[in-house]
PDB file of C-alpha atoms in Angstrom:
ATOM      1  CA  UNK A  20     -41.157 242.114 -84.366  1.00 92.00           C
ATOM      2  CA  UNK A  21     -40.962 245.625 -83.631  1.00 94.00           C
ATOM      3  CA  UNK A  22     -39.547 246.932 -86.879  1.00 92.00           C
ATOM      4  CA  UNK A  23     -41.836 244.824 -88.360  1.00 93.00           C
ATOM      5  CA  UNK A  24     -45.016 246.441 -86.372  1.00 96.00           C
ATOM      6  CA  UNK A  25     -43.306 249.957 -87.221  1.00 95.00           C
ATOM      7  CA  UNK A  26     -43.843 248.874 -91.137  1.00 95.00           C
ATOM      8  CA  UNK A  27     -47.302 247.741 -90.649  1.00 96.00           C
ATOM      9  CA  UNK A  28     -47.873 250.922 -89.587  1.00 96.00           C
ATOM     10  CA  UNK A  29     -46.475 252.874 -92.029  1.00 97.00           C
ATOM     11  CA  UNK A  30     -47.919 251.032 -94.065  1.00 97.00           C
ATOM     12  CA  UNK A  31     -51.463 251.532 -93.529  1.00 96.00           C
ATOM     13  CA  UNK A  32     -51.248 255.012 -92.849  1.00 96.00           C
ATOM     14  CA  UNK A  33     -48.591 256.728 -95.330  1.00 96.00           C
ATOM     15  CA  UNK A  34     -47.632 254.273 -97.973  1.00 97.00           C
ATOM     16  CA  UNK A  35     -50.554 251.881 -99.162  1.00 96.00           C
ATOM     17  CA  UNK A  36     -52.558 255.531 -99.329  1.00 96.00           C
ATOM     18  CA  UNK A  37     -49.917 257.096-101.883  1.00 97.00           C
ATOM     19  CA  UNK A  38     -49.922 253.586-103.654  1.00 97.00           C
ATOM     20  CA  UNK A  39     -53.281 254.165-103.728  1.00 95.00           C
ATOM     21  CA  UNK A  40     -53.248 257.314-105.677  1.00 97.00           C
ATOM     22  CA  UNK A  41     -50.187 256.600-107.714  1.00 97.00           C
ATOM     23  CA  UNK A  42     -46.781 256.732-105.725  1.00 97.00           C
ATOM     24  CA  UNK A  43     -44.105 254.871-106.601  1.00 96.00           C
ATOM     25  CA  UNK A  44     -41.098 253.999-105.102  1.00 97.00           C
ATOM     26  CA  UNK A  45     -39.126 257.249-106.254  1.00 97.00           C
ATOM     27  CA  UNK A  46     -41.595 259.287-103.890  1.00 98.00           C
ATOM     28  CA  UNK A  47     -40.790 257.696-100.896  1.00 98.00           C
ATOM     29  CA  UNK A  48     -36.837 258.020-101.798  1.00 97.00           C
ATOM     30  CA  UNK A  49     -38.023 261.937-102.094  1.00 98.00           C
ATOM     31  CA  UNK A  50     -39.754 262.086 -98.490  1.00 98.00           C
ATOM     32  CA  UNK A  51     -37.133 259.814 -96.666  1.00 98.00           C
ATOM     33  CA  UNK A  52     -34.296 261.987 -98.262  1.00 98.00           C
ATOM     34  CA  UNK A  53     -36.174 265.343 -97.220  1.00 98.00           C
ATOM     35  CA  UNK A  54     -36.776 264.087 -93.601  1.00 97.00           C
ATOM     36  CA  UNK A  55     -32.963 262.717 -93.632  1.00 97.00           C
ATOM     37  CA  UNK A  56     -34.334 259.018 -92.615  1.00 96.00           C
ATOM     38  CA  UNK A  57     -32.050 256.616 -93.516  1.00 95.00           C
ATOM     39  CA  UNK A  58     -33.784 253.247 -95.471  1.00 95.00           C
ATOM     40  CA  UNK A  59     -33.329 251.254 -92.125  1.00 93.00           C
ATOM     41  CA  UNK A  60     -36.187 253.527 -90.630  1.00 94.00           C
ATOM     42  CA  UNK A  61     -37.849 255.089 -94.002  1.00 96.00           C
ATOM     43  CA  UNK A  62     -40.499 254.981 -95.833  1.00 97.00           C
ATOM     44  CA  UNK A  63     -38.949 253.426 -99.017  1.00 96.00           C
ATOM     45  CA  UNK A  64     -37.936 250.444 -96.827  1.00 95.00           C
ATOM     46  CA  UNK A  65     -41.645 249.776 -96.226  1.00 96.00           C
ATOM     47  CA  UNK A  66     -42.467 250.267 -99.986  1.00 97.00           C
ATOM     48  CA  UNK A  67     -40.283 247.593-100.371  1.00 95.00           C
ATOM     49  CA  UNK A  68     -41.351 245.034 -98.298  1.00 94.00           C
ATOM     50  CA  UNK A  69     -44.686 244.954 -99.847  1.00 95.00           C
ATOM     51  CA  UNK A  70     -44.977 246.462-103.517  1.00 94.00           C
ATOM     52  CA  UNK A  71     -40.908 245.769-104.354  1.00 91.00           C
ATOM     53  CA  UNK A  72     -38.761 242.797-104.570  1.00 85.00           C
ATOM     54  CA  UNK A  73     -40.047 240.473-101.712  1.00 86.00           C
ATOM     55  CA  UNK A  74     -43.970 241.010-101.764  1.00 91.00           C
ATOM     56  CA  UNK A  75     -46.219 238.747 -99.496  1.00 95.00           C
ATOM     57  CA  UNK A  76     -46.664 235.738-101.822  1.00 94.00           C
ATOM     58  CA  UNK A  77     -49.418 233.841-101.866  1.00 94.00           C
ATOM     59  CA  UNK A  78     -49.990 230.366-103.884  1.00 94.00           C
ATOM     60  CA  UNK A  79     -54.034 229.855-104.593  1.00 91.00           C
ATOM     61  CA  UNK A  80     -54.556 226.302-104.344  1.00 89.00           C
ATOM     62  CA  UNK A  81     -58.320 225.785-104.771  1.00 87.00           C
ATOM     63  CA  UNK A  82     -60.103 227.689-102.426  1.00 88.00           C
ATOM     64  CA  UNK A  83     -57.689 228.309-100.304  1.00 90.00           C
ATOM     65  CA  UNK A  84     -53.854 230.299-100.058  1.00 91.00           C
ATOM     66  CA  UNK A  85     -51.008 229.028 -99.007  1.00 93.00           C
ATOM     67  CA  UNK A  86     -48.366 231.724 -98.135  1.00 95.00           C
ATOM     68  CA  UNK A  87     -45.169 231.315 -99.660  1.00 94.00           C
ATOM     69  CA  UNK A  88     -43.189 234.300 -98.374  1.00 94.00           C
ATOM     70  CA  UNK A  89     -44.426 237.054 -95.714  1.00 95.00           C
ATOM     71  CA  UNK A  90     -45.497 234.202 -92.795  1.00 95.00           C
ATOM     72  CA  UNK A  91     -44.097 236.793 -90.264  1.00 96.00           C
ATOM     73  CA  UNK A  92     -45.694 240.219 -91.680  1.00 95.00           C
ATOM     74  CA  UNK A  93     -49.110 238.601 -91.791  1.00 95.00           C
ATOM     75  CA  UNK A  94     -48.616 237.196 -88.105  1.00 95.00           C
ATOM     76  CA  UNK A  95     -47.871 241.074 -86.957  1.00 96.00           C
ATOM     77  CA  UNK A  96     -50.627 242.650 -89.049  1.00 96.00           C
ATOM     78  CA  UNK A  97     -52.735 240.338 -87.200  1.00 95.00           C
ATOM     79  CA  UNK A  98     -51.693 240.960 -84.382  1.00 96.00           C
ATOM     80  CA  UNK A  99     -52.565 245.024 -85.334  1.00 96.00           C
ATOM     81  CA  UNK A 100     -55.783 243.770 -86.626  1.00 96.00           C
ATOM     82  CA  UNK A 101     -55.010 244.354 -90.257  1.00 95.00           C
ATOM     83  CA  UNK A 102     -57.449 242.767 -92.461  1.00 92.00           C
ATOM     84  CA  UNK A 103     -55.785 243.733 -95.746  1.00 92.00           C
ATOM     85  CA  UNK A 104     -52.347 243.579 -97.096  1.00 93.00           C
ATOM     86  CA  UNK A 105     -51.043 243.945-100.500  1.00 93.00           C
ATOM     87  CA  UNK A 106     -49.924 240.534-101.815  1.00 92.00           C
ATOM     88  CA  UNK A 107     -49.166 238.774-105.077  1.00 92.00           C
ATOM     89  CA  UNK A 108     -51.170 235.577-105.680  1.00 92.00           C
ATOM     90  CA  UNK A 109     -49.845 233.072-108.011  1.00 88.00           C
ATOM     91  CA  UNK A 110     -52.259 230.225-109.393  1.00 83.00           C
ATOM     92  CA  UNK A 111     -52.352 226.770-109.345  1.00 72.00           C
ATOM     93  CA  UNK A 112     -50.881 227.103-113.068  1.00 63.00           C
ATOM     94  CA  UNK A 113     -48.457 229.119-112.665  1.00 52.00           C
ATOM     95  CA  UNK A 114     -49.901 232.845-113.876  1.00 53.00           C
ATOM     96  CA  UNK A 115     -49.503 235.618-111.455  1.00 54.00           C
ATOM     97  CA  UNK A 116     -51.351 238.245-110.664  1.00 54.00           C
ATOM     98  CA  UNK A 117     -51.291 241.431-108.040  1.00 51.00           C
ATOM     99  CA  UNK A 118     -54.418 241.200-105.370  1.00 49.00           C
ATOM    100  CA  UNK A 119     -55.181 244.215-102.925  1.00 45.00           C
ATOM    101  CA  UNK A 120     -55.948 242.270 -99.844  1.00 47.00           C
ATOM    102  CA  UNK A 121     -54.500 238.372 -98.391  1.00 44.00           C
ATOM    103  CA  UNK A 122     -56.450 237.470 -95.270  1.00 38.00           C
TER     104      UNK A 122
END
């Protein structure tokens, strides 16, 4: 739970920002090597988690989402009173597509 909180937060307020305006995940290799933070506790870890290989997944059925992977980094953001996450929404028929925000 607590790395998990630690990601939210760097999240929000380093790595969804440079997203934002264009990083990718070869910056955040950059700053984690110049501070010497291993991927356990960097930045690149985070980037991961939400823009890389596991996103939060999200299945629109209808109206409604079902979440498919990401169950526990919604509950913590939540919990921080995040509103927005990155997530990747797939349809009913099977297209996907990249959304900024899964409430």
């Amino acid at each position: 739970y607590e790395r998990m909180r630690e990601g939210i937060q760097k999240l929000t307020s380093e790595v969804w920002p440079a997203v934002k305006r264009g990083a990718g995940r070869e910056y955040f290799e950059r700053l984690d090597r110049d501070a010497a933070t291993g991927y356990e506790h960097g930045l690149v870890r985070v980037y991961d988690a939400f823009f890389g290989m596991e996103p939060i997944r999200l299945e629109r059925q209808g109206e409604h989402y079902v979440v498919v992977n990401g169950r526990h980094r919604l509950a913590v953001a939540r919990d921080l009173g995040v509103t927005s996450l990155p997530a990747s929404v797939t349809e009913k028929s099977g297209s996907s597509r990249a959304i900024s925000q899964a409430e």
